[in-house]
Amino acid sequence: MDSLGLFILLMLLCFQWTTAPAAEEVTWTYTGLVGQSEWSQYFPDCGGTSQSPVDVVTTQTKYDPSLIPLTPLGYSQHGNKPFTLYNNGHTAVIDLPDWMGLGGLPWLFTAVQMHLHWGSGGPSHGGSEHTINGLSADAELHVVHYNSELYPNMSTAMTQSDGLAVLGILIVTGEETNLAFNNILHYLSRIRHADQKVSIPAFDIQSLFPKDLGRYYRYNGSLTTPPCYQSVIWTLFNERVQISKAQLLKMETILYTSKVEDPVRMLLQDNYRATQLLNHRVVFASFTAESGKELSSGEVTAIVIGVMCGCVGLAVIIRFIVKTIRFFTLLHRESVAVNSSTSSWDVLPSNRPAPMSRTKGPEKAKDKKQDMALNSTPKAEKKEEPSPSPQTEP
Ligand SMILES: *[C@@H]1O[C@H](CO)[C@@H](O)[C@H](O)[C@H]1NC(C)=O
Ligand SMILES: *[C@@H]1O[C@H](CO)[C@@H](O)[C@H](O)[C@H]1NC(C)=O
């Protein structure tokens, strides 16, 4: 018993002498004592060379035609079982059922959870983790999946280089309310304090996604929060989703990072990590710069004018062709009429056209056109087809 007591005492002393507490026990934050720049002291991977988020410089991305559109699996078949929404002190998280997954990557990935990152101060004040050409969006949704083809669960997969696949969806502010996001935002008031949980009605997770799942950026990176494991195959969609200003303000101002029993309430804001160096990593694009480029108003004007000129030109050409065809058709009909009815004209010599009738062709054609204009119903025109000779008679 004495030796056991001594052992326990030694263990306690060892624990006390350890200067840095165990990583799991450190309460990290975005600013302050254990802020982003200190993360790597407690979580070594946060100081790695393949960290996330990054700034995507579109001119430096590399087009990869093998990047096929991603297919969310089972996202719309949410079932009747409610989802769990909770405040973990860093963000609002929704646990996802394991029948939801992701196709279109080299392995099948199973959904784990999704969460949000946001800023403070309303629209155009940052909030997204990834940036594109140095520009932030107002918030960002992350949907986390693990490689269920190679690993048995999330905790094993999250330490492997090909273990996780995270979808990044940039969120911007506009006029319209995004009803899909209300499936989350409506319930934030029930989890204002850290560690609070609420059951929310299941909903179609894919309704939160942009429509275009074919255009995205792909790179190898990390979790954007400690322990920052470099295990994530990142997909950042090119199309952004839009929420209203009121929705953004709700996201930014309703949650606390402090627990319900904490004496001081601390707002949960600016929970986004600064962009990290690429360090020779390549960001791939599933689309080419030209096809993904948004058109300036000048380019749109040029295209509109070009298309209009093209249409007018085409109309002129078609009119010319139609006129020419009509002219030659009439000319042909007339010569047929002249040749085929000689016998009847022989009977009525006074009606026989003069031999010079061919040279009169164009004038006749004009007369014909006027006739046709008068009898302008297409039926009349068709009826005339089989027996052209009487019509050409003066
Ligand atoms: C994950 O899988 C590993 C290996 O099979 C196992 O040891 C571990 O307990 C599992 N963890 C969880 C959280 O299920
Ligand atoms: C990510 O890393 C793996 C393994 O090193 C590599 O095969 C793959 O091409 C990388 N993907 C990207 C998008 O860089």
Short mmCIF file of C-alpha atoms and ligand atoms in Angstrom, two decimals:
data_model
loop_
_atom_site.label_atom_id
_atom_site.label_comp_id
_atom_site.label_asym_id
_atom_site.label_seq_id
_atom_site.Cartn_x
_atom_site.Cartn_y
_atom_site.Cartn_z
CA MET A 1 0.00 0.00 0.00
CA ASP A 2 2.89 2.33 0.81
CA SER A 3 4.47 1.83 -2.59
CA LEU A 4 1.12 2.54 -4.29
CA GLY A 5 0.77 5.73 -2.22
CA LEU A 6 4.30 6.80 -3.19
CA PHE A 7 3.56 6.05 -6.84
CA ILE A 8 0.41 8.20 -6.74
CA LEU A 9 2.33 11.01 -5.03
CA LEU A 10 5.06 10.84 -7.68
CA MET A 11 2.46 10.91 -10.45
CA LEU A 12 0.83 13.97 -8.91
CA LEU A 13 4.20 15.72 -8.62
CA CYS A 14 5.04 14.85 -12.22
CA PHE A 15 1.71 16.28 -13.31
CA GLN A 16 2.39 19.49 -11.34
CA TRP A 17 5.88 19.87 -12.77
CA THR A 18 4.70 19.62 -16.33
CA THR A 19 4.76 23.23 -17.45
CA ALA A 20 2.31 22.93 -20.35
CA PRO A 21 -0.98 21.21 -19.55
CA ALA A 22 -2.08 18.31 -21.75
CA ALA A 23 -3.28 19.57 -25.12
CA GLU A 24 -6.82 18.29 -24.69
CA GLU A 25 -7.22 20.38 -21.56
CA VAL A 26 -6.13 23.66 -23.10
CA THR A 27 -9.01 25.98 -23.85
CA TRP A 28 -7.97 27.55 -27.11
CA THR A 29 -9.49 30.71 -28.50
CA TYR A 30 -9.07 32.85 -31.62
CA THR A 31 -7.56 35.82 -29.78
CA GLY A 32 -5.96 36.11 -26.34
CA LEU A 33 -3.70 33.87 -24.28
CA VAL A 34 -4.14 30.74 -26.37
CA GLY A 35 -4.99 32.57 -29.58
CA GLN A 36 -4.19 31.45 -33.11
CA SER A 37 -0.54 32.45 -32.98
CA GLU A 38 -0.06 30.34 -29.82
CA TRP A 39 -1.93 27.26 -31.03
CA SER A 40 1.23 25.56 -32.30
CA GLN A 41 2.80 25.69 -28.79
CA TYR A 42 0.08 23.37 -27.55
CA PHE A 43 -0.91 21.63 -30.79
CA PRO A 44 2.27 21.08 -32.86
CA ASP A 45 0.37 20.28 -36.08
CA CYS A 46 -0.95 23.87 -36.10
CA GLY A 47 2.61 24.91 -36.98
CA GLY A 48 2.77 22.47 -39.94
CA THR A 49 3.38 23.30 -43.58
CA SER A 50 0.00 22.17 -44.99
CA GLN A 51 -2.37 24.20 -42.87
CA SER A 52 -5.83 25.59 -43.61
CA PRO A 53 -7.49 27.88 -44.49
CA VAL A 54 -5.66 29.39 -47.46
CA ASP A 55 -6.11 32.27 -49.83
CA VAL A 56 -7.01 30.92 -53.27
CA VAL A 57 -5.23 33.01 -55.90
CA THR A 58 -7.30 32.08 -58.94
CA THR A 59 -4.55 32.85 -61.48
CA GLN A 60 -2.27 30.41 -59.65
CA THR A 61 -4.74 27.53 -59.53
CA LYS A 62 -4.20 24.57 -61.81
CA TYR A 63 -7.06 23.22 -63.91
CA ASP A 64 -7.59 19.51 -63.30
CA PRO A 65 -10.15 17.96 -65.69
CA SER A 66 -10.33 14.82 -63.52
CA LEU A 67 -12.14 16.77 -60.79
CA ILE A 68 -15.71 15.63 -61.37
CA PRO A 69 -18.79 17.18 -59.71
CA LEU A 70 -19.26 16.06 -56.11
CA THR A 71 -22.38 14.11 -55.26
CA PRO A 72 -23.91 14.46 -51.79
CA LEU A 73 -25.39 11.08 -50.91
CA GLY A 74 -28.52 10.90 -48.78
CA TYR A 75 -28.38 14.59 -47.87
CA SER A 76 -31.99 15.10 -48.92
CA GLN A 77 -33.25 11.90 -47.28
CA HIS A 78 -32.90 13.26 -43.79
CA GLY A 79 -35.55 10.98 -42.27
CA ASN A 80 -37.63 11.82 -39.22
CA LYS A 81 -34.99 11.59 -36.52
CA PRO A 82 -34.14 15.10 -35.28
CA PHE A 83 -30.65 16.56 -35.61
CA THR A 84 -28.62 17.71 -32.61
CA LEU A 85 -27.42 21.31 -32.67
CA TYR A 86 -24.92 22.39 -30.02
CA ASN A 87 -22.65 25.22 -28.98
CA ASN A 88 -19.15 23.84 -28.35
CA GLY A 89 -17.79 27.23 -27.30
CA HIS A 90 -16.10 27.70 -30.68
CA THR A 91 -19.02 27.37 -33.11
CA ALA A 92 -22.52 25.94 -33.63
CA VAL A 93 -22.31 22.28 -34.67
CA ILE A 94 -24.88 19.90 -36.16
CA ASP A 95 -24.07 16.18 -35.96
CA LEU A 96 -24.91 14.42 -39.21
CA PRO A 97 -26.31 10.89 -39.51
CA ASP A 98 -23.87 8.32 -40.90
CA TRP A 99 -26.00 7.47 -43.94
CA MET A 100 -25.10 10.84 -45.38
CA GLY A 101 -21.99 10.72 -47.47
CA LEU A 102 -20.02 12.09 -50.35
CA GLY A 103 -19.32 10.66 -53.77
CA GLY A 104 -16.98 11.95 -56.45
CA LEU A 105 -13.74 11.52 -54.48
CA PRO A 106 -11.34 8.57 -54.81
CA TRP A 107 -12.96 6.99 -51.72
CA LEU A 108 -16.40 7.02 -50.20
CA PHE A 109 -16.66 9.51 -47.35
CA THR A 110 -19.22 9.47 -44.55
CA ALA A 111 -20.66 12.68 -43.09
CA VAL A 112 -19.80 13.52 -39.47
CA GLN A 113 -20.86 17.07 -38.67
CA MET A 114 -21.19 20.57 -40.02
CA HIS A 115 -20.46 23.93 -38.44
CA LEU A 116 -20.11 27.61 -39.24
CA HIS A 117 -17.44 30.31 -39.05
CA TRP A 118 -18.35 33.98 -38.94
CA GLY A 119 -17.08 37.45 -38.10
CA SER A 120 -18.48 40.51 -36.34
CA GLY A 121 -19.66 43.90 -37.54
CA GLY A 122 -22.02 42.77 -40.28
CA PRO A 123 -21.53 42.41 -44.01
CA SER A 124 -18.13 42.99 -45.62
CA HIS A 125 -16.23 42.71 -42.34
CA GLY A 126 -14.76 39.27 -42.90
CA GLY A 127 -15.86 36.03 -41.32
CA SER A 128 -14.96 33.34 -43.83
CA GLU A 129 -11.85 31.23 -43.32
CA HIS A 130 -10.91 30.74 -46.96
CA THR A 131 -10.45 33.80 -49.09
CA ILE A 132 -10.41 34.11 -52.87
CA ASN A 133 -7.89 36.54 -54.34
CA GLY A 134 -7.53 38.04 -50.88
CA LEU A 135 -11.26 38.68 -50.47
CA SER A 136 -13.20 37.30 -47.50
CA ALA A 137 -16.83 36.24 -47.57
CA ASP A 138 -19.09 37.04 -44.59
CA ALA A 139 -19.22 33.49 -43.22
CA GLU A 140 -18.33 29.91 -44.15
CA LEU A 141 -20.08 26.57 -43.73
CA HIS A 142 -17.96 23.43 -43.30
CA VAL A 143 -19.35 19.94 -43.81
CA VAL A 144 -16.94 17.35 -42.39
CA HIS A 145 -16.70 13.76 -43.70
CA TYR A 146 -14.30 10.90 -42.93
CA ASN A 147 -12.89 8.29 -45.28
CA SER A 148 -15.09 5.33 -44.36
CA GLU A 149 -13.56 3.14 -47.03
CA LEU A 150 -10.13 3.14 -45.37
CA TYR A 151 -10.83 3.92 -41.69
CA PRO A 152 -13.29 2.62 -39.09
CA ASN A 153 -14.28 5.96 -37.56
CA MET A 154 -13.69 9.70 -37.41
CA SER A 155 -11.16 9.57 -34.57
CA THR A 156 -8.90 7.20 -36.49
CA ALA A 157 -9.37 8.96 -39.84
CA MET A 158 -8.70 12.48 -38.57
CA THR A 159 -5.00 11.78 -38.07
CA GLN A 160 -4.46 10.27 -41.55
CA SER A 161 -3.41 12.32 -44.57
CA ASP A 162 -6.35 11.01 -46.63
CA GLY A 163 -8.70 10.68 -43.69
CA LEU A 164 -11.10 13.62 -44.03
CA ALA A 165 -12.98 15.49 -46.74
CA VAL A 166 -14.40 18.87 -45.83
CA LEU A 167 -16.71 20.92 -48.05
CA GLY A 168 -16.28 24.69 -47.72
CA ILE A 169 -19.19 26.92 -48.68
CA LEU A 170 -18.63 30.65 -48.73
CA ILE A 171 -21.57 32.72 -47.47
CA VAL A 172 -22.21 36.30 -48.56
CA THR A 173 -24.89 38.82 -47.59
CA GLY A 174 -27.64 40.00 -49.90
CA GLU A 175 -31.27 41.12 -49.94
CA GLU A 176 -33.06 37.80 -49.79
CA THR A 177 -33.60 35.60 -46.75
CA ASN A 178 -32.15 32.13 -47.23
CA LEU A 179 -34.93 29.91 -45.83
CA ALA A 180 -32.67 26.85 -45.70
CA PHE A 181 -30.37 28.58 -43.21
CA ASN A 182 -33.34 29.35 -40.96
CA ASN A 183 -33.41 25.61 -40.21
CA ILE A 184 -30.31 26.35 -38.11
CA LEU A 185 -30.56 30.05 -37.27
CA HIS A 186 -34.04 29.75 -35.71
CA TYR A 187 -32.63 27.50 -32.99
CA LEU A 188 -29.46 29.40 -32.07
CA SER A 189 -31.36 31.20 -29.29
CA ARG A 190 -31.70 27.79 -27.56
CA ILE A 191 -27.94 27.19 -27.43
CA ARG A 192 -26.66 30.65 -26.52
CA HIS A 193 -24.18 29.32 -23.96
CA ALA A 194 -21.30 26.92 -24.53
CA ASP A 195 -22.17 23.23 -23.97
CA GLN A 196 -25.89 23.79 -24.58
CA LYS A 197 -27.65 21.36 -26.90
CA VAL A 198 -30.99 21.26 -28.67
CA SER A 199 -32.81 18.81 -30.90
CA ILE A 200 -33.95 20.43 -34.14
CA PRO A 201 -36.21 19.08 -36.88
CA ALA A 202 -34.30 17.22 -39.58
CA PHE A 203 -34.03 19.10 -42.87
CA ASP A 204 -32.49 18.78 -46.31
CA ILE A 205 -28.80 19.57 -45.74
CA GLN A 206 -28.21 19.96 -49.46
CA SER A 207 -30.56 22.96 -49.47
CA LEU A 208 -27.72 24.84 -47.73
CA PHE A 209 -25.38 24.13 -50.67
CA PRO A 210 -24.85 26.21 -53.79
CA LYS A 211 -26.51 24.85 -56.95
CA ASP A 212 -23.28 24.35 -58.86
CA LEU A 213 -21.35 21.49 -57.24
CA GLY A 214 -19.21 21.07 -60.35
CA ARG A 215 -16.98 24.13 -59.98
CA TYR A 216 -14.68 24.01 -57.00
CA TYR A 217 -11.12 24.35 -55.73
CA ARG A 218 -9.31 21.35 -54.31
CA TYR A 219 -6.21 21.20 -52.13
CA ASN A 220 -4.65 19.20 -49.29
CA GLY A 221 -4.89 20.96 -45.95
CA SER A 222 -5.84 20.69 -42.31
CA LEU A 223 -8.51 21.12 -39.69
CA THR A 224 -8.81 24.89 -39.16
CA THR A 225 -9.06 24.47 -35.38
CA PRO A 226 -6.74 22.71 -32.93
CA PRO A 227 -5.41 20.06 -33.16
CA CYS A 228 -5.05 21.22 -36.83
CA TYR A 229 -4.38 17.69 -38.15
CA GLN A 230 -3.19 17.81 -41.75
CA SER A 231 -5.71 15.24 -42.83
CA VAL A 232 -8.20 17.16 -44.96
CA ILE A 233 -8.94 16.92 -48.67
CA TRP A 234 -10.50 20.36 -49.08
CA THR A 235 -13.23 21.28 -51.54
CA LEU A 236 -14.10 24.97 -51.71
CA PHE A 237 -17.06 25.65 -53.96
CA ASN A 238 -16.75 28.47 -56.47
CA GLU A 239 -20.42 29.45 -56.19
CA ARG A 240 -21.26 31.23 -52.95
CA VAL A 241 -24.55 31.08 -51.09
CA GLN A 242 -26.39 34.17 -49.96
CA ILE A 243 -28.12 34.93 -46.67
CA SER A 244 -29.78 38.19 -45.58
CA LYS A 245 -28.14 40.83 -43.43
CA ALA A 246 -30.55 40.00 -40.58
CA GLN A 247 -29.53 36.34 -40.80
CA LEU A 248 -25.85 37.26 -40.69
CA LEU A 249 -26.37 39.54 -37.69
CA LYS A 250 -28.20 36.77 -35.84
CA MET A 251 -25.31 34.38 -36.49
CA GLU A 252 -22.79 36.98 -35.34
CA THR A 253 -24.46 38.20 -32.16
CA ILE A 254 -26.54 35.45 -30.56
CA LEU A 255 -24.02 32.92 -29.23
CA TYR A 256 -21.63 33.09 -26.28
CA THR A 257 -18.29 31.38 -26.01
CA SER A 258 -18.80 31.35 -22.22
CA LYS A 259 -20.75 28.70 -20.31
CA VAL A 260 -24.07 29.40 -18.62
CA GLU A 261 -22.40 29.38 -15.16
CA ASP A 262 -19.52 31.68 -16.17
CA PRO A 263 -19.69 35.06 -14.42
CA VAL A 264 -18.79 37.01 -17.56
CA ARG A 265 -20.62 36.53 -20.84
CA MET A 266 -18.33 36.49 -23.85
CA LEU A 267 -19.80 36.77 -27.34
CA LEU A 268 -18.80 34.04 -29.79
CA GLN A 269 -17.55 36.15 -32.68
CA ASP A 270 -14.73 36.16 -35.22
CA ASN A 271 -14.31 32.39 -34.98
CA TYR A 272 -12.27 32.20 -38.18
CA ARG A 273 -8.60 31.40 -38.56
CA ALA A 274 -6.27 33.59 -40.60
CA THR A 275 -5.17 32.17 -43.97
CA GLN A 276 -2.06 30.01 -43.87
CA LEU A 277 0.90 29.79 -46.26
CA LEU A 278 0.53 27.41 -49.19
CA ASN A 279 4.20 26.33 -48.92
CA HIS A 280 4.48 24.88 -52.44
CA ARG A 281 1.05 23.28 -52.33
CA VAL A 282 -0.99 23.56 -55.51
CA VAL A 283 -4.66 24.52 -55.45
CA PHE A 284 -6.46 22.68 -58.24
CA ALA A 285 -9.60 23.94 -59.97
CA SER A 286 -12.29 21.74 -61.49
CA PHE A 287 -12.97 24.46 -64.07
CA THR A 288 -10.92 26.75 -66.31
CA ALA A 289 -10.34 30.39 -65.47
CA GLU A 290 -12.14 31.52 -68.65
CA SER A 291 -15.32 29.51 -68.09
CA GLY A 292 -15.48 30.42 -64.41
CA LYS A 293 -14.77 34.11 -64.95
CA GLU A 294 -17.59 36.51 -64.23
CA LEU A 295 -18.22 38.98 -67.02
CA SER A 296 -17.78 42.71 -66.51
CA SER A 297 -20.59 45.03 -67.65
CA GLY A 298 -18.38 46.19 -70.56
CA GLU A 299 -17.95 42.60 -71.73
CA VAL A 300 -21.70 41.99 -71.40
CA THR A 301 -22.42 45.11 -73.53
CA ALA A 302 -19.92 43.96 -76.15
CA ILE A 303 -21.51 40.52 -76.29
CA VAL A 304 -25.06 41.96 -76.55
CA ILE A 305 -24.03 44.31 -79.40
CA GLY A 306 -22.15 41.50 -81.11
CA VAL A 307 -25.13 39.14 -80.91
CA MET A 308 -27.50 41.87 -82.20
CA CYS A 309 -25.24 42.67 -85.18
CA GLY A 310 -24.96 38.95 -85.86
CA CYS A 311 -28.75 38.54 -85.84
CA VAL A 312 -29.28 41.51 -88.17
CA GLY A 313 -26.59 40.19 -90.52
CA LEU A 314 -28.15 36.74 -90.49
CA ALA A 315 -31.61 38.19 -91.21
CA VAL A 316 -30.22 40.12 -94.20
CA ILE A 317 -28.51 37.00 -95.54
CA ILE A 318 -31.64 34.85 -95.06
CA ARG A 319 -33.78 37.51 -96.80
CA PHE A 320 -31.36 37.61 -99.71
CA ILE A 321 -31.34 33.80 -100.00
CA VAL A 322 -35.16 33.59 -99.83
CA LYS A 323 -35.50 36.31 -102.48
CA THR A 324 -33.01 34.57 -104.74
CA ILE A 325 -34.74 31.18 -104.32
CA ARG A 326 -38.16 32.75 -105.07
CA PHE A 327 -36.81 34.45 -108.15
CA PHE A 328 -35.32 31.27 -109.57
CA THR A 329 -38.37 29.18 -108.61
CA LEU A 330 -40.66 31.57 -110.45
CA LEU A 331 -38.33 31.70 -113.40
CA HIS A 332 -38.35 27.91 -113.49
CA ARG A 333 -42.16 27.65 -113.12
CA GLU A 334 -42.62 30.12 -115.91
CA SER A 335 -40.40 28.22 -118.29
CA VAL A 336 -42.21 24.97 -117.36
CA ALA A 337 -45.54 26.67 -117.96
CA VAL A 338 -44.39 27.92 -121.31
CA ASN A 339 -43.11 24.49 -122.37
CA SER A 340 -45.95 22.32 -121.04
CA SER A 341 -48.93 24.35 -122.25
CA THR A 342 -47.91 24.98 -125.81
CA SER A 343 -50.60 22.59 -127.03
CA SER A 344 -53.46 24.46 -125.31
CA TRP A 345 -52.06 27.76 -126.46
CA ASP A 346 -51.94 26.35 -129.92
CA VAL A 347 -55.70 26.06 -129.67
CA LEU A 348 -56.00 29.63 -128.43
CA PRO A 349 -53.22 31.39 -130.33
CA SER A 350 -54.29 34.87 -129.21
CA ASN A 351 -53.39 34.04 -125.63
CA ARG A 352 -49.98 32.65 -126.42
CA PRO A 353 -47.26 34.58 -124.63
CA ALA A 354 -44.70 36.41 -126.68
CA PRO A 355 -41.34 34.66 -127.12
CA MET A 356 -39.64 37.39 -125.10
CA SER A 357 -41.47 36.26 -121.92
CA ARG A 358 -38.24 34.91 -120.38
CA THR A 359 -36.63 38.31 -120.28
CA LYS A 360 -39.73 39.63 -118.53
CA GLY A 361 -39.11 37.16 -115.73
CA PRO A 362 -38.18 39.57 -112.93
CA GLU A 363 -41.21 41.75 -113.52
CA LYS A 364 -43.43 38.70 -113.53
CA ALA A 365 -41.84 37.59 -110.30
CA LYS A 366 -42.78 40.90 -108.75
CA ASP A 367 -46.37 40.54 -109.90
CA LYS A 368 -46.44 37.05 -108.50
CA LYS A 369 -45.22 38.26 -105.17
CA GLN A 370 -47.97 40.82 -104.96
CA ASP A 371 -50.52 38.13 -105.82
CA MET A 372 -49.15 36.00 -103.10
CA ALA A 373 -49.22 38.87 -100.66
CA LEU A 374 -52.90 39.29 -101.34
CA ASN A 375 -53.60 35.57 -100.94
CA SER A 376 -51.35 35.48 -97.96
CA THR A 377 -52.73 32.35 -96.24
CA PRO A 378 -50.20 29.56 -96.49
CA LYS A 379 -52.93 27.11 -97.54
CA ALA A 380 -53.69 29.12 -100.63
CA GLU A 381 -50.01 29.14 -101.44
CA LYS A 382 -49.78 25.37 -101.07
CA LYS A 383 -52.87 24.70 -103.16
CA GLU A 384 -51.32 26.64 -105.97
CA GLU A 385 -48.19 24.48 -106.01
CA PRO A 386 -49.41 21.52 -108.12
CA SER A 387 -50.92 23.63 -110.89
CA PRO A 388 -48.77 26.66 -111.42
CA SER A 389 -49.70 27.21 -115.05
CA PRO A 390 -53.13 28.85 -114.62
CA GLN A 391 -51.78 31.23 -112.01
CA THR A 392 -48.98 32.52 -114.18
CA GLU A 393 -51.53 33.25 -116.87
CA PRO A 394 -52.06 36.95 -117.18
C1 LIG B 1 -12.19 3.92 -33.70
O1 LIG B 1 -11.61 2.76 -34.23
C2 LIG B 1 -10.47 2.32 -33.54
C3 LIG B 1 -9.84 1.18 -34.30
O2 LIG B 1 -10.79 0.19 -34.60
C4 LIG B 1 -10.86 1.94 -32.11
O3 LIG B 1 -9.73 1.53 -31.36
C5 LIG B 1 -11.50 3.18 -31.45
O4 LIG B 1 -11.98 2.83 -30.17
C6 LIG B 1 -12.63 3.71 -32.28
N1 LIG B 1 -13.07 4.98 -31.72
C7 LIG B 1 -14.33 5.30 -31.58
C8 LIG B 1 -14.58 6.62 -31.02
O5 LIG B 1 -15.23 4.55 -31.90
C1 LIG B 2 -2.90 15.36 -51.79
O1 LIG B 2 -1.92 14.47 -51.33
C2 LIG B 2 -1.94 13.19 -51.92
C3 LIG B 2 -0.91 12.33 -51.22
O2 LIG B 2 0.26 13.01 -51.00
C4 LIG B 2 -1.68 13.32 -53.41
O3 LIG B 2 -1.72 12.07 -54.04
C5 LIG B 2 -2.76 14.21 -54.00
O4 LIG B 2 -2.51 14.43 -55.37
C6 LIG B 2 -2.80 15.54 -53.27
N1 LIG B 2 -3.96 16.27 -53.75
C7 LIG B 2 -3.93 17.56 -54.03
C8 LIG B 2 -5.21 18.16 -54.46
O5 LIG B 2 -2.94 18.24 -53.92
#
